[in-house]
Short mmCIF file of C-alpha atoms in Angstrom, two decimals:
data_model
loop_
_atom_site.label_atom_id
_atom_site.label_comp_id
_atom_site.label_asym_id
_atom_site.label_seq_id
_atom_site.Cartn_x
_atom_site.Cartn_y
_atom_site.Cartn_z
CA MET A 1 0.00 0.00 0.00
CA THR A 2 1.17 3.55 -0.68
CA CYS A 3 0.40 6.91 0.94
CA ARG A 4 0.88 8.86 -2.28
CA ASP A 5 -2.07 10.73 -3.77
CA LEU A 6 -2.30 8.43 -6.75
CA TRP A 7 -5.47 9.98 -8.14
CA LYS A 8 -3.97 13.47 -8.17
CA GLU A 9 -0.88 12.12 -9.95
CA LEU A 10 -3.00 10.21 -12.45
CA CYS A 11 -5.16 13.23 -13.33
CA SER A 12 -2.29 15.71 -13.58
CA PHE A 13 -1.85 17.39 -16.94
CA GLU A 14 1.81 16.29 -16.95
CA ASN A 15 0.82 12.63 -16.63
CA LEU A 16 -1.89 12.93 -19.28
CA PHE A 17 0.55 14.60 -21.67
CA LEU A 18 3.07 11.80 -21.12
CA ALA A 19 0.27 9.26 -21.65
CA TYR A 20 -0.70 10.99 -24.89
CA LYS A 21 2.89 10.79 -26.17
CA ARG A 22 3.05 7.08 -25.37
CA ALA A 23 -0.37 6.39 -26.93
CA ARG A 24 0.60 8.15 -30.18
CA LYS A 25 3.91 6.29 -30.58
CA HIS A 26 4.20 4.92 -34.15
CA LYS A 27 0.77 6.37 -34.95
CA THR A 28 1.60 9.99 -35.74
CA LEU A 29 0.18 9.70 -39.27
CA LYS A 30 -3.11 8.14 -38.17
CA GLN A 31 -6.06 10.44 -38.84
CA TYR A 32 -7.49 10.09 -35.33
CA VAL A 33 -4.16 11.23 -33.85
CA ILE A 34 -3.96 14.19 -36.23
CA GLU A 35 -7.51 15.21 -35.27
CA PHE A 36 -6.76 14.95 -31.55
CA GLU A 37 -3.61 17.05 -31.95
CA LYS A 38 -5.42 19.89 -33.70
CA ASP A 39 -6.55 21.13 -30.29
CA LEU A 40 -4.25 19.08 -28.06
CA THR A 41 -4.27 21.25 -24.93
CA SER A 42 -8.04 21.60 -24.96
CA ASN A 43 -8.60 17.88 -25.55
CA LEU A 44 -6.27 16.86 -22.74
CA SER A 45 -7.80 19.45 -20.40
CA GLU A 46 -11.27 18.11 -21.18
CA LEU A 47 -10.10 14.58 -20.46
CA GLN A 48 -8.52 15.79 -17.22
CA ALA A 49 -11.79 17.42 -16.12
CA GLU A 50 -13.80 14.28 -16.90
CA LEU A 51 -11.45 12.22 -14.75
CA GLU A 52 -11.39 14.69 -11.87
CA PHE A 53 -15.20 14.94 -11.77
CA LYS A 54 -15.58 11.22 -12.50
CA SER A 55 -17.77 11.88 -15.51
CA TYR A 56 -15.34 9.99 -17.76
CA ARG A 57 -16.88 7.13 -19.72
CA PRO A 58 -14.94 5.18 -22.35
CA LYS A 59 -16.33 4.77 -25.84
CA PRO A 60 -17.46 1.32 -26.99
CA LEU A 61 -14.63 -0.92 -28.12
CA GLU A 62 -14.05 -1.51 -31.81
CA THR A 63 -13.82 -5.27 -32.30
CA PHE A 64 -12.39 -7.23 -35.20
CA ILE A 65 -11.23 -10.80 -35.89
CA ILE A 66 -7.70 -11.79 -36.86
CA ARG A 67 -6.52 -15.23 -37.97
CA ASP A 68 -2.72 -15.46 -37.62
CA PRO A 69 -2.32 -18.31 -36.89
CA LYS A 70 -5.34 -18.84 -34.66
CA THR A 71 -8.65 -17.00 -34.67
CA ARG A 72 -8.72 -14.25 -32.05
CA LYS A 73 -11.05 -11.37 -31.25
CA ILE A 74 -9.13 -8.11 -30.84
CA SER A 75 -10.80 -5.11 -29.24
CA LYS A 76 -9.46 -1.64 -29.92
CA SER A 77 -10.12 1.34 -27.69
CA ASP A 78 -10.69 4.88 -28.90
CA PHE A 79 -7.54 7.01 -28.91
CA ARG A 80 -8.56 9.20 -25.96
CA ASP A 81 -9.34 6.04 -23.97
CA ARG A 82 -5.89 4.69 -24.79
CA ILE A 83 -4.48 7.89 -23.28
CA VAL A 84 -6.39 7.10 -20.08
CA HIS A 85 -5.01 3.55 -20.09
CA HIS A 86 -1.46 4.87 -20.35
CA ALA A 87 -2.16 7.47 -17.65
CA LEU A 88 -3.36 4.69 -15.30
CA CYS A 89 -0.43 2.38 -16.04
CA ASN A 90 2.09 5.23 -15.68
CA ILE A 91 1.03 5.51 -12.03
CA ILE A 92 0.25 1.98 -10.84
CA GLU A 93 2.51 -0.22 -12.97
CA PRO A 94 5.71 0.72 -11.05
CA ILE A 95 3.98 -0.20 -7.80
CA PHE A 96 3.29 -3.74 -9.00
CA ASP A 97 6.36 -4.30 -11.15
CA LYS A 98 8.68 -4.21 -8.14
CA ILE A 99 6.82 -7.14 -6.54
CA PHE A 100 6.70 -9.30 -9.68
CA ILE A 101 9.01 -12.31 -9.75
CA TYR A 102 12.20 -12.20 -11.82
CA ASP A 103 10.98 -14.86 -14.25
CA SER A 104 7.81 -13.09 -15.38
CA TYR A 105 8.75 -11.73 -18.80
CA ALA A 106 5.73 -10.20 -20.56
CA ASN A 107 5.24 -6.44 -20.99
CA ARG A 108 8.00 -5.43 -18.59
CA ILE A 109 11.01 -3.17 -19.02
CA ASN A 110 14.22 -5.10 -19.79
CA LYS A 111 12.28 -8.37 -20.15
CA GLY A 112 10.39 -9.67 -23.20
CA THR A 113 10.46 -12.82 -25.34
CA LEU A 114 14.19 -12.78 -26.07
CA LYS A 115 15.09 -12.66 -22.37
CA ALA A 116 12.58 -15.43 -21.64
CA ILE A 117 14.12 -17.65 -24.32
CA GLU A 118 17.62 -16.98 -22.99
CA ARG A 119 16.41 -17.92 -19.50
CA PHE A 120 14.84 -21.13 -20.85
CA GLU A 121 18.16 -22.06 -22.47
CA TYR A 122 19.99 -21.37 -19.20
CA PHE A 123 17.57 -23.53 -17.21
CA LYS A 124 17.73 -26.27 -19.86
CA ARG A 125 21.52 -26.45 -19.76
CA LYS A 126 21.63 -26.33 -15.98
CA ILE A 127 19.04 -29.00 -15.22
CA SER A 128 20.21 -31.38 -18.00
CA LYS A 129 23.93 -30.94 -17.25
CA ASN A 130 24.48 -29.58 -20.78
CA ASN A 131 22.04 -32.03 -22.37
CA LYS A 132 23.65 -35.09 -20.76
CA LYS A 133 20.79 -35.95 -18.39
CA LYS A 134 17.20 -36.84 -19.30
CA CYS A 135 14.85 -34.06 -18.22
CA TYR A 136 11.27 -33.01 -18.81
CA VAL A 137 9.29 -29.84 -19.36
CA LEU A 138 5.70 -29.01 -18.44
CA LYS A 139 4.46 -26.60 -21.11
CA ALA A 140 1.24 -24.96 -19.92
CA ASP A 141 -1.38 -22.55 -21.19
CA ILE A 142 -4.48 -21.07 -19.56
CA LYS A 143 -7.77 -21.91 -21.30
CA GLN A 144 -9.29 -18.75 -22.86
CA TYR A 145 -7.36 -16.67 -20.38
CA PHE A 146 -8.32 -13.13 -21.37
CA GLU A 147 -12.00 -14.07 -21.70
CA THR A 148 -12.20 -15.70 -18.28
CA VAL A 149 -10.38 -13.35 -15.88
CA ASN A 150 -12.74 -12.75 -12.96
CA HIS A 151 -13.20 -9.00 -12.33
CA ASP A 152 -14.05 -9.32 -8.64
CA LYS A 153 -10.99 -11.47 -7.96
CA LEU A 154 -8.79 -9.12 -10.00
CA LEU A 155 -10.01 -6.10 -8.05
CA LEU A 156 -9.36 -7.89 -4.74
CA ILE A 157 -5.78 -8.59 -5.87
CA ILE A 158 -5.29 -4.95 -6.96
CA LYS A 159 -6.68 -3.69 -3.62
CA LYS A 160 -3.79 -5.37 -1.82
CA ARG A 161 -1.56 -2.64 -3.26
CA ILE A 162 -3.93 0.14 -4.33
CA ARG A 163 -6.33 1.60 -1.76
CA ASP A 164 -7.20 4.83 -3.60
CA LYS A 165 -10.96 4.61 -4.24
CA ASP A 166 -10.84 6.90 -7.27
CA VAL A 167 -8.15 4.81 -8.97
CA LEU A 168 -10.17 1.67 -8.23
CA TRP A 169 -13.25 3.37 -9.70
CA LEU A 170 -11.37 4.02 -12.95
CA ILE A 171 -10.10 0.44 -13.11
CA LYS A 172 -13.66 -0.86 -12.74
CA ILE A 173 -14.88 1.53 -15.45
CA ILE A 174 -12.24 0.16 -17.83
CA LEU A 175 -13.00 -3.48 -16.99
CA ASP A 176 -16.76 -3.00 -17.38
CA ASN A 177 -16.32 -1.53 -20.86
CA HIS A 178 -15.57 -5.00 -22.23
CA GLN A 179 -18.57 -7.19 -23.00
CA ALA A 180 -17.45 -10.80 -22.52
CA GLN A 181 -19.48 -13.98 -22.81
CA ALA A 182 -19.86 -14.15 -19.03
CA LEU A 183 -20.90 -11.16 -16.91
CA GLY A 184 -18.09 -9.82 -14.72
CA LYS A 185 -15.40 -11.67 -16.61
CA GLY A 186 -12.90 -11.03 -19.37
CA MET A 187 -10.55 -8.37 -20.68
CA PRO A 188 -10.12 -7.23 -24.28
CA LEU A 189 -7.09 -8.47 -26.18
CA GLY A 190 -5.20 -5.45 -27.49
CA ASN A 191 -5.59 -3.05 -24.56
CA LEU A 192 -2.53 -1.88 -22.64
CA THR A 193 -4.44 -2.25 -19.36
CA SER A 194 -5.37 -5.84 -20.24
CA GLN A 195 -1.71 -6.75 -20.68
CA PHE A 196 -0.85 -5.18 -17.34
CA PHE A 197 -3.81 -6.70 -15.47
CA ALA A 198 -2.93 -10.10 -16.96
CA ASN A 199 0.41 -9.95 -15.14
CA VAL A 200 -1.20 -8.75 -11.90
CA TYR A 201 -3.73 -11.59 -11.97
CA LEU A 202 -1.18 -14.36 -12.60
CA HIS A 203 1.25 -12.94 -10.06
CA GLU A 204 -0.86 -14.97 -7.63
CA LEU A 205 0.11 -18.11 -9.58
CA ASP A 206 3.76 -17.01 -9.52
CA MET A 207 3.64 -16.70 -5.73
CA TYR A 208 2.05 -20.13 -5.37
CA ILE A 209 4.66 -21.74 -7.62
CA LYS A 210 7.68 -20.03 -6.08
CA HIS A 211 6.72 -19.91 -2.40
CA LYS A 212 4.27 -22.76 -1.86
CA LEU A 213 5.53 -25.38 -4.32
CA ARG A 214 9.08 -23.98 -4.29
CA ILE A 215 9.62 -24.67 -7.96
CA GLN A 216 12.98 -23.38 -9.18
CA TYR A 217 12.87 -23.76 -12.96
CA TYR A 218 9.77 -21.76 -13.89
CA ILE A 219 9.25 -19.10 -16.58
CA ARG A 220 6.01 -17.26 -17.43
CA TYR A 221 5.09 -15.04 -20.36
CA VAL A 222 1.48 -13.85 -19.84
CA ASP A 223 -0.51 -17.13 -19.61
CA ASP A 224 2.14 -19.22 -21.37
CA PHE A 225 4.50 -20.88 -18.88
CA VAL A 226 7.01 -23.70 -18.53
CA ILE A 227 8.38 -25.74 -15.63
CA LEU A 228 11.49 -27.89 -16.03
CA SER A 229 12.24 -30.93 -13.90
CA LYS A 230 14.29 -34.13 -13.83
CA SER A 231 11.12 -36.07 -12.97
CA ARG A 232 8.10 -36.58 -15.24
CA GLN A 233 6.16 -37.88 -12.23
CA GLN A 234 6.87 -34.69 -10.30
CA LEU A 235 5.62 -32.58 -13.21
CA GLU A 236 2.42 -34.64 -13.33
CA ILE A 237 1.88 -33.84 -9.65
CA TYR A 238 2.59 -30.14 -10.27
CA LYS A 239 0.12 -30.11 -13.15
CA GLU A 240 -2.69 -31.37 -10.93
CA GLN A 241 -1.78 -29.01 -8.08
CA LEU A 242 -1.69 -26.01 -10.41
CA ASN A 243 -5.06 -26.79 -11.94
CA VAL A 244 -6.64 -27.09 -8.49
CA PHE A 245 -5.10 -23.77 -7.43
CA LEU A 246 -6.16 -21.95 -10.61
CA LYS A 247 -9.76 -23.17 -10.40
CA LYS A 248 -10.15 -22.48 -6.70
CA GLU A 249 -8.25 -19.20 -6.31
CA LEU A 250 -8.46 -17.54 -9.74
CA ASP A 251 -11.52 -19.12 -11.38
CA ILE A 252 -9.50 -20.17 -14.46
CA GLU A 253 -8.04 -23.50 -15.64
CA LEU A 254 -5.24 -25.04 -17.66
CA HIS A 255 -5.95 -25.68 -21.32
CA PRO A 256 -6.31 -29.50 -21.53
CA GLU A 257 -4.94 -29.72 -25.09
CA LYS A 258 -2.16 -27.14 -24.84
CA THR A 259 -0.79 -28.32 -21.50
CA ASN A 260 1.55 -31.28 -21.79
CA ILE A 261 4.75 -32.87 -20.51
CA LYS A 262 7.60 -33.85 -22.85
CA GLU A 263 11.22 -34.82 -22.75
CA LEU A 264 13.42 -31.77 -23.28
CA SER A 265 15.40 -33.67 -25.92
CA ARG A 266 12.28 -33.92 -28.13
CA GLY A 267 12.03 -30.15 -28.40
CA THR A 268 9.83 -27.55 -26.71
CA THR A 269 7.57 -25.05 -28.46
CA PHE A 270 7.85 -21.80 -26.52
CA LEU A 271 7.25 -18.17 -27.54
CA GLY A 272 7.29 -18.75 -31.27
CA LEU A 273 10.32 -21.07 -31.29
CA ARG A 274 10.82 -24.83 -31.39
CA ILE A 275 13.73 -25.29 -28.98
CA PHE A 276 15.83 -28.46 -29.34
CA PRO A 277 18.98 -29.47 -27.39
CA ASN A 278 21.40 -28.09 -30.01
CA HIS A 279 19.36 -25.86 -32.29
CA ARG A 280 16.24 -23.72 -32.52
CA LEU A 281 13.70 -23.23 -35.29
CA LEU A 282 10.98 -20.67 -35.87
CA LYS A 283 7.43 -22.00 -35.81
CA LYS A 284 6.01 -22.06 -39.32
CA SER A 285 3.01 -20.10 -38.10
CA ASN A 286 5.42 -17.40 -36.85
CA ILE A 287 6.91 -17.06 -40.34
CA ARG A 288 3.47 -16.84 -41.94
CA LYS A 289 2.43 -14.21 -39.40
CA PHE A 290 5.55 -12.11 -40.17
CA GLU A 291 4.94 -12.29 -43.92
CA LYS A 292 1.31 -11.30 -43.49
CA LYS A 293 2.06 -8.36 -41.21
CA LEU A 294 4.95 -7.22 -43.42
CA LYS A 295 2.61 -7.09 -46.40
CA ARG A 296 0.11 -5.07 -44.35
CA VAL A 297 2.60 -2.49 -43.05
CA CYS A 298 4.07 -2.05 -46.55
CA THR A 299 0.56 -1.33 -47.84
CA GLU A 300 0.00 1.17 -45.01
CA TYR A 301 3.31 2.82 -45.90
CA ASP A 302 2.30 3.07 -49.57
CA ASN A 303 -0.99 4.66 -48.47
CA LYS A 304 0.98 7.13 -46.28
CA GLU A 305 -0.72 5.81 -43.12
CA ILE A 306 2.63 5.07 -41.41
CA ASP A 307 6.21 6.22 -41.93
CA TYR A 308 9.31 4.14 -42.61
CA ASP A 309 10.31 4.25 -38.93
CA GLU A 310 7.41 1.95 -38.07
CA ILE A 311 8.37 -0.55 -40.78
CA TYR A 312 12.00 -0.41 -39.63
CA GLU A 313 11.10 -1.02 -35.97
CA PHE A 314 8.81 -3.92 -36.89
CA ILE A 315 11.50 -5.57 -39.04
CA GLU A 316 14.20 -4.86 -36.45
CA GLY A 317 12.08 -6.54 -33.76
CA TRP A 318 11.44 -9.60 -35.93
CA ILE A 319 15.12 -9.89 -36.82
CA ALA A 320 16.03 -9.75 -33.13
CA HIS A 321 13.56 -12.55 -32.46
CA SER A 322 14.45 -14.67 -35.51
CA THR A 323 18.20 -14.56 -34.82
CA ASN A 324 17.47 -16.65 -31.75
CA ALA A 325 16.81 -19.51 -34.15
CA ASN A 326 18.73 -21.01 -37.04
CA THR A 327 17.31 -18.64 -39.66
CA TYR A 328 20.22 -17.22 -41.69
CA ASN A 329 18.93 -18.41 -45.07
CA LEU A 330 15.33 -17.59 -44.17
CA ARG A 331 16.22 -14.01 -43.18
CA ASN A 332 18.13 -13.47 -46.41
CA ALA A 333 15.22 -14.77 -48.48
CA LEU A 334 12.68 -12.54 -46.71
CA LEU A 335 14.70 -9.38 -46.17
CA ASN A 336 16.88 -8.98 -49.26
CA PRO A 337 13.91 -7.83 -51.41
CA LEU A 338 13.12 -5.18 -48.75
CA GLU A 339 16.57 -3.63 -49.06
CA LYS A 340 15.85 -2.93 -52.73
CA GLN A 341 12.31 -1.71 -52.03
CA PHE A 342 13.39 0.77 -49.34
CA SER A 343 16.90 1.56 -50.59
CA GLY A 344 16.12 5.29 -50.67
CA GLU A 345 14.74 5.43 -47.13
CA MET A 346 16.51 5.81 -43.81
CA SER A 347 14.87 5.44 -40.43
CA THR A 348 15.61 8.09 -37.80
CA LYS A 349 16.82 5.17 -35.68
CA GLU A 350 19.27 4.19 -38.42
CA TYR A 351 20.32 7.83 -38.79
CA ASN A 352 20.92 8.28 -35.05
CA ARG A 353 22.81 4.99 -34.91
CA HIS A 354 24.96 6.16 -37.81
CA LEU A 355 25.72 9.44 -36.02
CA LYS A 356 26.76 7.63 -32.83
CA SER A 357 29.06 5.27 -34.69
CA ALA A 358 30.60 8.00 -36.88
CA PRO A 359 34.11 9.17 -35.88
CA HIS A 360 34.29 12.55 -34.16
CA LEU A 361 36.11 15.02 -36.36
#
């Protein structure tokens, strides 16, 4: 619990301006951002007043279906609502992040998929004595996680750290804006707050695993997690214990088809990679997803909806991920045509990097 005036900090113009800058990142050419910026000070002041007087109400979510590789329903908030989400997370995320376990890797500074994969490799080498001993991995997934998060339980967890009634009011307003299949459940995929709340909710699982079961080799990325052990039997026991805990304490359950136990030597699918003892491959669905998104961002660039910086950052991120697998030939095949297509462009990131590496005259 904190004695800070969190609501005052959240509603401050400085925080809302910072939230606006974060919400507009990579979207400066979007029409809705341009419209908001035409009277930026007035729009932020109006949002500030709505929050202070608690008259703020989010607009209905815009929902669409994507199929890459699996069918998912993505819900998109209005731009001004995304500013509110950033404003909320700016204030409360640091409070929670410092209590999260080391091996929770999603949506956290200096974490991410690459760090999680590196940690998996470290655990794999350590427990198998450099692949000399037979070991096993429990690969687990929560069934329909974002659609089944219980709002009442989530709010009880948040109240352990946040006592400010106004901040709690705003959190409830945001949660209630999503219409799930079951009343009082679910969070929209695609919202910043959903990603943050997902970590808060499963922090309870992290605590159970680390402090009650005392499991050492555990890594979680949102609702996707792995446990490594020398004993298949022990992992079977853990699997049952975890399912009981999740159902009783968090009103969620393990996905029966996506939760399994395998020998490490047979390879583990984790965070877009197929990890084997001596090599790693990208999942085919990951490659298809990259190709599909690349085609989309190139079309948006041609239509002047985004600038080259966004394409560059997307490609840079994929390269960073793909270099964790044996993908030299694949990267050449996919990226060489892009060098010709964008040979006349230079990202500001590339330009700044060039300046830093240039000799001082």
